[in-house]
Coordinates of C-alpha atoms (C1' of nucleotides) in Angstrom, one line a residue:
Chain A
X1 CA 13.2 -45.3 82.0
X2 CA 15.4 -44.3 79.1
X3 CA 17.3 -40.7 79.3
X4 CA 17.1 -38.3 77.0
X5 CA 19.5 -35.5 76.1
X6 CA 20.2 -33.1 78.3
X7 CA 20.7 -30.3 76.2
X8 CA 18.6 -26.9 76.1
X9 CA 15.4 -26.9 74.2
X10 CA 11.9 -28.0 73.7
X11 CA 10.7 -31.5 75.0
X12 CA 9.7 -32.6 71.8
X13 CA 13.1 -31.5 70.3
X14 CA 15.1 -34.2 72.5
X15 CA 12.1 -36.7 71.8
X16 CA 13.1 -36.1 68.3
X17 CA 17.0 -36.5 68.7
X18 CA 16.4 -39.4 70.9
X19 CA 14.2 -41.3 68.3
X20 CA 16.9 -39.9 65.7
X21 CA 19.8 -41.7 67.1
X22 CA 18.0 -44.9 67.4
X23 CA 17.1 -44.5 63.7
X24 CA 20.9 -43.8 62.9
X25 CA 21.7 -46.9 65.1
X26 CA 19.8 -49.4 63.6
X27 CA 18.7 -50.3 66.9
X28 CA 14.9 -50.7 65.9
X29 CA 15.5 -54.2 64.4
X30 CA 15.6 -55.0 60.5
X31 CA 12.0 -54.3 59.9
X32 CA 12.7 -50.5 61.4
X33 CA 9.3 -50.6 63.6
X34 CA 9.7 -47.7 66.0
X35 CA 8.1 -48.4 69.2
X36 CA 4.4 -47.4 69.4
X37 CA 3.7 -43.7 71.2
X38 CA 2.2 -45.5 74.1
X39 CA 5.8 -47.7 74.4
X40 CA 7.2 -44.3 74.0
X41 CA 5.2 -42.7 76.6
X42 CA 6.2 -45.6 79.2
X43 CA 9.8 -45.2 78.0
X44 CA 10.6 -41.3 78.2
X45 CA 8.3 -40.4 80.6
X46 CA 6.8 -38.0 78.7
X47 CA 3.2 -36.9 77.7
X48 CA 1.7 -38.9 74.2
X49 CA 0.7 -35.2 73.2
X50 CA 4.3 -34.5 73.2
X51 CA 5.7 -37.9 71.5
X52 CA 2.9 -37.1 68.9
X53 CA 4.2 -33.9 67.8
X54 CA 8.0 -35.7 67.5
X55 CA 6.6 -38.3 65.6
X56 CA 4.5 -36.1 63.5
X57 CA 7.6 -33.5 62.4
X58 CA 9.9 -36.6 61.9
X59 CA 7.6 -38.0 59.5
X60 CA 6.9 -34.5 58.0
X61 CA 10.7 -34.3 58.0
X62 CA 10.6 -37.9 56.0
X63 CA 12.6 -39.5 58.6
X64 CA 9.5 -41.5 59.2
X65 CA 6.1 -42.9 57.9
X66 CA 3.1 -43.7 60.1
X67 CA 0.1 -45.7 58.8
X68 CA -2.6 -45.3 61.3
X69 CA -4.2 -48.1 62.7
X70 CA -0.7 -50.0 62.3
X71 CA 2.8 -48.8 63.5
X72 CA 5.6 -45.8 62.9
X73 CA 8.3 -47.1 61.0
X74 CA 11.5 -45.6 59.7
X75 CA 11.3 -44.2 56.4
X76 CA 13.2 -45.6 53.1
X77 CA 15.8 -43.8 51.8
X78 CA 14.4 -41.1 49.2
X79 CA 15.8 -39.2 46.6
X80 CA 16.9 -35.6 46.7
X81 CA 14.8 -33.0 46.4
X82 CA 16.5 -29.6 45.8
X83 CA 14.6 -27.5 43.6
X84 CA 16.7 -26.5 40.5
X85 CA 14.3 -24.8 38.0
X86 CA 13.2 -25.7 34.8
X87 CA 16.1 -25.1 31.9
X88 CA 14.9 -23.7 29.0
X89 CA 18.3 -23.5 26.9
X90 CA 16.6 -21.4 24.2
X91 CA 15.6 -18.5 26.8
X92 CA 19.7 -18.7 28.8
X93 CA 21.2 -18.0 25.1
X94 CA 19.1 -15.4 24.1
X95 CA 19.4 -13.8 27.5
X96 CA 23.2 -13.5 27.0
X97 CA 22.9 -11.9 23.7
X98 CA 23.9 -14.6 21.8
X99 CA 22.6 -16.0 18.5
X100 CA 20.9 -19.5 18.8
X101 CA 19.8 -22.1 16.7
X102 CA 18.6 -25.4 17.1
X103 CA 18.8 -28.6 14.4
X104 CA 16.7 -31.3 14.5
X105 CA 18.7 -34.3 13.6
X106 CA 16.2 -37.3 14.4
X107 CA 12.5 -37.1 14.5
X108 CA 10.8 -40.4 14.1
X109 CA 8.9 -43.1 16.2
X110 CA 12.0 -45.4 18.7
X111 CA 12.4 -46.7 21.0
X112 CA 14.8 -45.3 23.8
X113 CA 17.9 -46.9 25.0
X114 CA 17.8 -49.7 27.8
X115 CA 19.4 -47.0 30.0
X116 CA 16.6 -44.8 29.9
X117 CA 13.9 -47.5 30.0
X118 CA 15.4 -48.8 32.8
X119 CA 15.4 -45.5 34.5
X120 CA 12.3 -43.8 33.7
X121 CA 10.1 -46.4 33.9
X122 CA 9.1 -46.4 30.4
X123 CA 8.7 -50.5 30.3
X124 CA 5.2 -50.2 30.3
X125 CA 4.6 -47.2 28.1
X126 CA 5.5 -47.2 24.3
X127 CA 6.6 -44.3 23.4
X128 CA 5.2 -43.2 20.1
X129 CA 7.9 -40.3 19.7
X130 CA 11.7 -39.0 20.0
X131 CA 13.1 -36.7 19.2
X132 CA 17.2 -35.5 18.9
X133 CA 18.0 -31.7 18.9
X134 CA 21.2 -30.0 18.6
X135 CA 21.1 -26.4 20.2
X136 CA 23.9 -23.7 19.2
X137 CA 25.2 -20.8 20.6
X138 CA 26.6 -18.6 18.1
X139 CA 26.9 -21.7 15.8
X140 CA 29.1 -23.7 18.6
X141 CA 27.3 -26.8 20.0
X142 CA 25.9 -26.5 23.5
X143 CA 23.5 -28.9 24.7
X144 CA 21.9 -32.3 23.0
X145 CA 18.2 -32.8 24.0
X146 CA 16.6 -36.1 23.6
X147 CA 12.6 -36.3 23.8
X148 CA 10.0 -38.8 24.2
X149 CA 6.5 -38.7 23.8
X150 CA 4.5 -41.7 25.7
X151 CA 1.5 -43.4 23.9
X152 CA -0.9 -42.4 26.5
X153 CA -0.1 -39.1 26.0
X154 CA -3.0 -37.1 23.8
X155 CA -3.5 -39.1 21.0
X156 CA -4.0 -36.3 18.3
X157 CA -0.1 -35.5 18.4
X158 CA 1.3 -35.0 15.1
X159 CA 4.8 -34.4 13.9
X160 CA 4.1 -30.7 13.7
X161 CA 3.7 -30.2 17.2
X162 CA 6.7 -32.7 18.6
X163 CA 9.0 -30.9 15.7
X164 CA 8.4 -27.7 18.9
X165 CA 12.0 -26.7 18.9
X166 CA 12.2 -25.7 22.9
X167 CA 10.9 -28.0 25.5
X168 CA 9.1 -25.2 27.3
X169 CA 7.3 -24.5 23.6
X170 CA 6.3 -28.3 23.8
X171 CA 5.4 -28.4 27.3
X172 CA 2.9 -25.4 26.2
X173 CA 1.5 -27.2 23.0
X174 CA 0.1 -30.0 25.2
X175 CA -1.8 -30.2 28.5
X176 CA -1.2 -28.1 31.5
X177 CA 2.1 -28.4 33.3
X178 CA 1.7 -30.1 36.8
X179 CA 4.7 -31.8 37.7
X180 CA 8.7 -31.5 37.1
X181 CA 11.2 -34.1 38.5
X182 CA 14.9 -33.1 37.5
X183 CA 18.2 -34.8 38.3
X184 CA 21.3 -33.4 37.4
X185 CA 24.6 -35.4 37.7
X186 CA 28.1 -35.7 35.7
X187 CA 29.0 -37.6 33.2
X188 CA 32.1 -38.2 31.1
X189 CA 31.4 -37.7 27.6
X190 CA 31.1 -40.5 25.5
X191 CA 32.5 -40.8 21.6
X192 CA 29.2 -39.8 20.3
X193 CA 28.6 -37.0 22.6
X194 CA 32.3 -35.6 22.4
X195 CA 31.6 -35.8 18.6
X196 CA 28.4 -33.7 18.8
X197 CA 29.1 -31.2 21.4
X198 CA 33.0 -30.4 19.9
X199 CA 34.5 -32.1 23.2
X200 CA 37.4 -34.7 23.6
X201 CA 36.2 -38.1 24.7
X202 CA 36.2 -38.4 28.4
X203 CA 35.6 -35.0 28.3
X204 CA 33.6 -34.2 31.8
X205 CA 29.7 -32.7 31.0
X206 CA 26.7 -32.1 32.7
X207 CA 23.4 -34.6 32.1
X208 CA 20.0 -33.4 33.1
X209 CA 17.2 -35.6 33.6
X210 CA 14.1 -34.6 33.6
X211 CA 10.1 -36.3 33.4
X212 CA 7.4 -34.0 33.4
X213 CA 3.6 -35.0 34.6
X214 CA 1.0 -33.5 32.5
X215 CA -2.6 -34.3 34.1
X216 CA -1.3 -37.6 35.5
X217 CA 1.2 -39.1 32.5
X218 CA 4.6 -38.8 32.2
X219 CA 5.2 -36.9 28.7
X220 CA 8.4 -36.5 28.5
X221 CA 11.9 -37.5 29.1
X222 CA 14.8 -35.2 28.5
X223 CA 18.3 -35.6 28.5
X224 CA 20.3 -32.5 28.3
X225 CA 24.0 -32.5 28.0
X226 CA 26.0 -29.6 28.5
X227 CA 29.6 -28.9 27.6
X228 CA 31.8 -27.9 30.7
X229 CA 32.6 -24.7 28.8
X230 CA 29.3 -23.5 29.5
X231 CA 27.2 -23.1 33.2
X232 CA 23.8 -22.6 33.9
X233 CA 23.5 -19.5 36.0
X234 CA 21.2 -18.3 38.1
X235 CA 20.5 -15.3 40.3
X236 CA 18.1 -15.8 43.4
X237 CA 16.8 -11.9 45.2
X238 CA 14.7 -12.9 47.9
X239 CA 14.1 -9.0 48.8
X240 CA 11.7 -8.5 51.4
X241 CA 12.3 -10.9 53.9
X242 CA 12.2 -10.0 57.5
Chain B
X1 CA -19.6 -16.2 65.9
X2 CA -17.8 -16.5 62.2
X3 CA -18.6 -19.9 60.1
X4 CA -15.8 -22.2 58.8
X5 CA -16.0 -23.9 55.7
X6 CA -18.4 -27.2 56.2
X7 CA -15.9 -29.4 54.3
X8 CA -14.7 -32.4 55.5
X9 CA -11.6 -33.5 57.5
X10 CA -10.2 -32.2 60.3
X11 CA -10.6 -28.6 62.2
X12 CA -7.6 -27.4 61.8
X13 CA -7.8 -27.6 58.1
X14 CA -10.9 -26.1 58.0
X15 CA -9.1 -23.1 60.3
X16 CA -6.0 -23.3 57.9
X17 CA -8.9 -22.4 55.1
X18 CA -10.2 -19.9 57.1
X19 CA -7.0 -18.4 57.1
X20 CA -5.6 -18.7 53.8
X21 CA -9.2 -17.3 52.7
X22 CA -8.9 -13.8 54.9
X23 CA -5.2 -13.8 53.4
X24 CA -6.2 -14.1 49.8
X25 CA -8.9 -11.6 49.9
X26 CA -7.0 -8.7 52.0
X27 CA -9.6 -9.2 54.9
X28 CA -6.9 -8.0 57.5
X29 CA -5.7 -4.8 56.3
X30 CA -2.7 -3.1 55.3
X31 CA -0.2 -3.7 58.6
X32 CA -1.2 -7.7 57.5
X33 CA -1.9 -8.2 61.0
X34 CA -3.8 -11.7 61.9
X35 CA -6.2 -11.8 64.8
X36 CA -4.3 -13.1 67.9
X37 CA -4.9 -16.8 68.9
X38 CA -6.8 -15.8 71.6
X39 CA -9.4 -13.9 69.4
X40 CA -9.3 -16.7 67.1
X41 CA -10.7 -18.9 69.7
X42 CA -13.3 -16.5 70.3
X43 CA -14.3 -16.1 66.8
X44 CA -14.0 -19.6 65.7
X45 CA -15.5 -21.7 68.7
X46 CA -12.3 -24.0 68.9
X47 CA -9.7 -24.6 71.0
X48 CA -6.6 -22.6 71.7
X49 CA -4.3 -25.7 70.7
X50 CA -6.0 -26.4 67.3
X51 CA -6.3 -22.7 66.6
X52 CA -1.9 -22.8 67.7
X53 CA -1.6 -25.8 65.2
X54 CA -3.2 -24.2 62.4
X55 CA -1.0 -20.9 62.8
X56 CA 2.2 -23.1 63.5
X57 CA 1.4 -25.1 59.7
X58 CA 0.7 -22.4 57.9
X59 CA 3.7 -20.5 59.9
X60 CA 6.1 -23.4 58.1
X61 CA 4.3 -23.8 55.0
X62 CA 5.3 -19.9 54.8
X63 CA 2.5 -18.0 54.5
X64 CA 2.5 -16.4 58.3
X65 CA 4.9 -15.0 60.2
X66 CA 5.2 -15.5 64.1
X67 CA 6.8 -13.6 66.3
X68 CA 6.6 -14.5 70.3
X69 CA 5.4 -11.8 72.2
X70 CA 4.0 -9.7 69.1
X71 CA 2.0 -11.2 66.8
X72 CA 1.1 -13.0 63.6
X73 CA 2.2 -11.6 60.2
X74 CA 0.6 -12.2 56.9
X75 CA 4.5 -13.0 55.4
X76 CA 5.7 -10.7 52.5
X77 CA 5.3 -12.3 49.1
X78 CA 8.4 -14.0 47.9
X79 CA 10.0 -13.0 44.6
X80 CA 9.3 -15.4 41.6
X81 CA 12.9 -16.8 41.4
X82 CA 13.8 -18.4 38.4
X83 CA 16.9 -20.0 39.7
X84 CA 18.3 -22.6 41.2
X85 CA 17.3 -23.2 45.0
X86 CA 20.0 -21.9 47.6
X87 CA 21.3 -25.1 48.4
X88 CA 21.0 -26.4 52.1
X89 CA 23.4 -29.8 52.0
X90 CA 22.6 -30.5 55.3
X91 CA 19.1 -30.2 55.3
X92 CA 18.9 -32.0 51.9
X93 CA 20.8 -35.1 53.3
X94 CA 18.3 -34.8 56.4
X95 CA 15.3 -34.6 54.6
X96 CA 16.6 -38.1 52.9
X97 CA 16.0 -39.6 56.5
X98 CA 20.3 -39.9 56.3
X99 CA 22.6 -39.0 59.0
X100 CA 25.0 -35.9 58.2
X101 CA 28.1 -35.1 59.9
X102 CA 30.8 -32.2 58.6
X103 CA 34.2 -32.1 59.4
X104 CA 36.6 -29.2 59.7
X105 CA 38.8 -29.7 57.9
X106 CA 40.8 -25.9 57.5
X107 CA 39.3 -22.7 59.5
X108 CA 42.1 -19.9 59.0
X109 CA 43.1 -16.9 57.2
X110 CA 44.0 -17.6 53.8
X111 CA 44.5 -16.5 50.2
X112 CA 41.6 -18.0 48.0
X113 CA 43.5 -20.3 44.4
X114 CA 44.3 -17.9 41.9
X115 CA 41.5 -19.1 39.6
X116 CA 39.0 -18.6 42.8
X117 CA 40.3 -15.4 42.6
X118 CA 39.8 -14.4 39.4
X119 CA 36.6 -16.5 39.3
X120 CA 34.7 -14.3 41.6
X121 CA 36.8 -10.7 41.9
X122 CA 38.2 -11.3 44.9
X123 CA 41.3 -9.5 43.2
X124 CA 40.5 -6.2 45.2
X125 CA 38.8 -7.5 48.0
X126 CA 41.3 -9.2 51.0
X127 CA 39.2 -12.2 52.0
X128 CA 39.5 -12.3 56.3
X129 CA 38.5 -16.0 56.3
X130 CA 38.7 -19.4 54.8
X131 CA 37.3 -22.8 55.4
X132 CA 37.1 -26.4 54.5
X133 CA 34.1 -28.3 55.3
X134 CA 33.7 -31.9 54.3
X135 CA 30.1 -33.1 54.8
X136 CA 29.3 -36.5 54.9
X137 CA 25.9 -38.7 54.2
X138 CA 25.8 -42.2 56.6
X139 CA 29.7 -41.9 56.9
X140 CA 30.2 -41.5 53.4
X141 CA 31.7 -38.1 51.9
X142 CA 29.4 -36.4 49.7
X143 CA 30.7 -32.7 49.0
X144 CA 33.6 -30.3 50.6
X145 CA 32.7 -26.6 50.9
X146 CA 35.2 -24.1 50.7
X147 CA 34.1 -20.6 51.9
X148 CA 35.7 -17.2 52.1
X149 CA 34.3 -14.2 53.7
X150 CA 35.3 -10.6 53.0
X151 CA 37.2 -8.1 54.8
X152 CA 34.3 -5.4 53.8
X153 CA 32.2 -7.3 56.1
X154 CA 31.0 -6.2 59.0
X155 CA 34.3 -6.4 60.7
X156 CA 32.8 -8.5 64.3
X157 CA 33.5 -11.5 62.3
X158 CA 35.2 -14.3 64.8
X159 CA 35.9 -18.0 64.2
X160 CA 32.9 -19.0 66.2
X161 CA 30.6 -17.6 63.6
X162 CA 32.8 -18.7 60.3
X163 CA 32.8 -22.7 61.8
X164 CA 28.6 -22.5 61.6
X165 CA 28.8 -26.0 60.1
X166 CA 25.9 -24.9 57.3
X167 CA 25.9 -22.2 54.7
X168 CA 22.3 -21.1 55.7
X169 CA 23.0 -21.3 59.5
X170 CA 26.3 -19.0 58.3
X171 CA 24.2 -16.2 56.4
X172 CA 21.7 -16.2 59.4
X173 CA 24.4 -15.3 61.3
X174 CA 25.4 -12.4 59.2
X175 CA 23.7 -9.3 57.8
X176 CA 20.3 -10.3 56.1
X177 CA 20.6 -12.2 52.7
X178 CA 19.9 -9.9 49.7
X179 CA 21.2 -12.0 46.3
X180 CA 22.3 -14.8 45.5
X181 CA 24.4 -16.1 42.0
X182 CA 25.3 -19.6 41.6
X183 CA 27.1 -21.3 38.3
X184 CA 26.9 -25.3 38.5
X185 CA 29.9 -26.8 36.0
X186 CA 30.9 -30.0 35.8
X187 CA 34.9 -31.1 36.1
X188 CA 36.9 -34.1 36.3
X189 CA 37.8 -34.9 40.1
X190 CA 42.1 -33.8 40.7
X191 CA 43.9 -36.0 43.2
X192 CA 43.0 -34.7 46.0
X193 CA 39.5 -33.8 45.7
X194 CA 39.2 -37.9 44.5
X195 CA 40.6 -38.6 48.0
X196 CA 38.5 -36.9 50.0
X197 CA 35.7 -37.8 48.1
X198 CA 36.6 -41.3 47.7
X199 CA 36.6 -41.5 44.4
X200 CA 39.3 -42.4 41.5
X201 CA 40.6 -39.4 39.9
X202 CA 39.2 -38.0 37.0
X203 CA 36.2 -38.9 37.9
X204 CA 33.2 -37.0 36.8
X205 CA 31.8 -34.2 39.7
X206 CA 29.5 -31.4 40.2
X207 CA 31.1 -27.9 41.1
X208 CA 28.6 -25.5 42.3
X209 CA 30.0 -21.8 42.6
X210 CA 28.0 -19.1 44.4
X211 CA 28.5 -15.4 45.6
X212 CA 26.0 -14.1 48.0
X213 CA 25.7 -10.5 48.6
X214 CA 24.6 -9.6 51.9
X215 CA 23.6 -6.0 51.4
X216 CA 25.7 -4.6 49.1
X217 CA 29.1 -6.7 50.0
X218 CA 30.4 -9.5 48.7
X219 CA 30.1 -12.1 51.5
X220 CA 31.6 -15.7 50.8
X221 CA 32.2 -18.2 47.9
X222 CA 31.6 -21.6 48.2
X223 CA 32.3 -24.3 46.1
X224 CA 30.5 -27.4 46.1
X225 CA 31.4 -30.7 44.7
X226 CA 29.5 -33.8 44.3
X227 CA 30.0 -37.1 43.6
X228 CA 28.9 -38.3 40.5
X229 CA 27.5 -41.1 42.8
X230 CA 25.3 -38.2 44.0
X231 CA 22.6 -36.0 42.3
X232 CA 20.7 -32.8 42.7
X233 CA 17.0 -33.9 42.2
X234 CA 14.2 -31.3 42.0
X235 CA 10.4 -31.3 42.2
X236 CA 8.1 -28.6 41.1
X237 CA 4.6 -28.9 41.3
X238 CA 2.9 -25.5 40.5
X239 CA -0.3 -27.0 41.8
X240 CA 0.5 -26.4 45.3
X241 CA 0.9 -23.2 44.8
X242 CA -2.2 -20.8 46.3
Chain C
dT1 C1' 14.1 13.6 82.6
dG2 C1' 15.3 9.1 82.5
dC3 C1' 15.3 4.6 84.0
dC4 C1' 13.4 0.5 85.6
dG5 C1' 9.8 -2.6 87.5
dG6 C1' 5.7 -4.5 86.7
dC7 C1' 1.7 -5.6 84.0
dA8 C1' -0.8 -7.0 79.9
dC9 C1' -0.8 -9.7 76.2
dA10 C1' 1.3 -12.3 72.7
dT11 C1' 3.1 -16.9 71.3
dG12 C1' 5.5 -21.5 72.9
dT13 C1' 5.3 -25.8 75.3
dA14 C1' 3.5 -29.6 78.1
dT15 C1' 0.0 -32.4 80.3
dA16 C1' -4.2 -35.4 81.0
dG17 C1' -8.1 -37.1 79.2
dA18 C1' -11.5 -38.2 75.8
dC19 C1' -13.1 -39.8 71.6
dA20 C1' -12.4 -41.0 66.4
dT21 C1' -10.6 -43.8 62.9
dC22 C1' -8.2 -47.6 61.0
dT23 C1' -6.0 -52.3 60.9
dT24 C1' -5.2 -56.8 62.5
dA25 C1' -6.2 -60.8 64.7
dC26 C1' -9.0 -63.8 67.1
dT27 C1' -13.4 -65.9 68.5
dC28 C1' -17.5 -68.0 67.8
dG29 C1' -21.3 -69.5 65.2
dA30 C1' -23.5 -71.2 60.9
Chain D
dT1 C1' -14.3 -74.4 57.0
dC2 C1' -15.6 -70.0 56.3
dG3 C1' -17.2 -65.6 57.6
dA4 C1' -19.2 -62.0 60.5
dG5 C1' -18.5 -59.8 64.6
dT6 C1' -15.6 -58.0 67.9
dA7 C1' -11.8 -56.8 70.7
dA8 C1' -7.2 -54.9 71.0
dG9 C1' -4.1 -51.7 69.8
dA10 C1' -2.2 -48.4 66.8
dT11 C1' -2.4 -43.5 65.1
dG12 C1' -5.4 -39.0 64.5
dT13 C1' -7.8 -35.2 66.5
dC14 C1' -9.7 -32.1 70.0
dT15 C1' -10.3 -29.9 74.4
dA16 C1' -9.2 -27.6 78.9
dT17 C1' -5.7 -26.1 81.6
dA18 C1' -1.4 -24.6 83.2
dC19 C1' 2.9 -22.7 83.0
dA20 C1' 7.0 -20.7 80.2
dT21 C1' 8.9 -17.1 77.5
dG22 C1' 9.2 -12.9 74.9
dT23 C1' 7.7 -7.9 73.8
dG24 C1' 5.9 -3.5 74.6
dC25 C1' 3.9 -0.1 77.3
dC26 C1' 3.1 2.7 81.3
dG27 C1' 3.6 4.6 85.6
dG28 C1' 6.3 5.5 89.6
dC29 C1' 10.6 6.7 91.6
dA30 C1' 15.3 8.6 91.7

DNA sequence: TGCCGGCACATGTATAGACATCTTACTCGA
DNA sequence: TCGAGTAAGATGTCTATACATGTGCCGGCA
């Protein structure tokens, strides 16, 4: 019988750390089956109650995924998942007291790059709008937004509405909001970007990715680019918690 | 003997719905005190266990509060934050289904960088502690955490609790979080950030700053740096939201 | 008066057993 | 050869029971 930890805790704790380790070993074999609870069971000596409850937090944890009626298996790699909130540039400006402005500089039907085609799975949706918009802060570039619109999208979308100079103005013109998935990385800028933004090339800025869900389409892709002279701030006041 | 909801799936759904219901509407007065698991049982015609696992899901989705020995809580509404999410490295990387692993790297008494210092107004503040953490994803470094704690702290401050490996597991450990104020930036890597990171100078990373009050003190600073390699993803789905 | 032991009651964990549901693979018959 | 039926085995749920652990109160004793 194999041993589990001996540390303090719960039973289903060390089933957990025990079925961790072996995930963090490889030792499950390339397919990463992990044995069945009844395997399980005979192996740790445990109750199946208790090896269910293991199972059922590590896949709740996304460690694993269970398809009933076929195995346990170690989960895929995912993407992260911290919750940074929607950016709605217009609102941070005005909150500082600045003036802002924003200048649309392109506003016609393209196609987006191979980059972003290639990341937001836009192959097999045509986009029927974009959109480039240059926001200011006290007349000093901030941030670049690029927008798409996809085909599938509402159909009655003219240039009226996707000329909505804030995303979140956009977001409201169309259908309900459902779904936000935002990635936020650094970049070095590019010539075109330095250009823009009143930065030396190579200069290093902050890219925000964003595709929002409305009903079940994707609506839009963003791309926001901030100069390093500027942050995004944010003030969190959980008050009442015991 | 009350009735729960005739929809399908299992029981402990339907008592989850139960639940939630008598939340939404007030049914359990003022002190927000829910009916033991034990009375439950009684009123409800299941089992102790699947009463428990209802309570224990609901308990982690956040909408109870437990307390061994005492009771169950309707928990206190949270505050609509508008910011970005305290960020939890290591449960973030765990959540991925990745091994983590941080290193000590520095745990002493020391001045905080003059631009940390006038950064974040530590100028008339002493700082009593100072660390370097270097967290890793699979073996591979993904952000070093520098963190300072104040000498108007509560003043039973030792080493053991300033090496909690985890921001979150370090404010737990202290007085009861109050406010939180994070700035993310983006900068070009210096020498020896690029080493520990493993990556080639000047390249592009994250810096997150944050100040924590706990009460009315300053607490610590941390700074945060990602790889470019790496990104802060984020998923909002307002539907889930009761 | 004050303290402390014990009891009642709350949640937390663990087990054994039963049945439900789902998938896959195999067998047997048309 | 194909297809329906079935058996095996996997996860999902539910119950009854027992014991562990934590909290608060109350009553008796110093």
């Amino acid at each position: 019988m194999a041993n589990l930890p001996e540390t303090a805790g719960p039973l289903y704790e060390k089933v957990k750390d025990y079925i961790l380790d072996h995930i963090g070993s490889g030792a499950w074999g390339k397919d990463q089956r992990v044995p069945s609870e009844h395997e399980l069971v005979s192996m740790l000596g445990v109750s199946r109650m208790t090896v269910h409850r293991a199972l059922r937090e590590l896949t709740s944890d996304g460690h694993l995924v269970r398809i009933q009626g076929v195995g346990t298996f170690v989960a895929p790699p995912k993407p992260y998942s911290t919750l940074i909130e929607i950016v709605d540039i217009a609102s941070e400006i005005r909150a500082r007291g600045a003036r802002y402005r924003a200048d649309i500089l392109l506003l016609e039907s393209l196609q987006p790059s191979q980059e972003l085609l290639a990341a937001f799975d836009f192959a097999t949706r045509r986009p029927v709008g974009h959109s480039v918009i240059l926001h200011h802060e006290n007349d000093m570039p901030v941030m670049i937004e690029e927008r798409f619109v996809n085909s599938d999208l509402a159909p009655d979308y003219d240039k009226q509405d996707f000329s909505a100079v804030t995303t979140y103005d956009f977001l409201q013109k169309s259908t309900p909001l459902t779904e936000v998935e935002q990635v936020i990385a650094a970049i070095t800028a590019d010539e075109e970007t330095a250009r823009m933004l009143a930065l030396e090339a190579g200069a290093p800025c902050l890219l925000l990715h964003r595709r929002t869900w409305t009903g079940s389409t994707v609506a839009t892709v963003n791309r926001f680019t901030y100069s390093s002279r500027y942050t995004l701030g944010s003030r969190y006041t959980p008050g009442s918690i015991r």
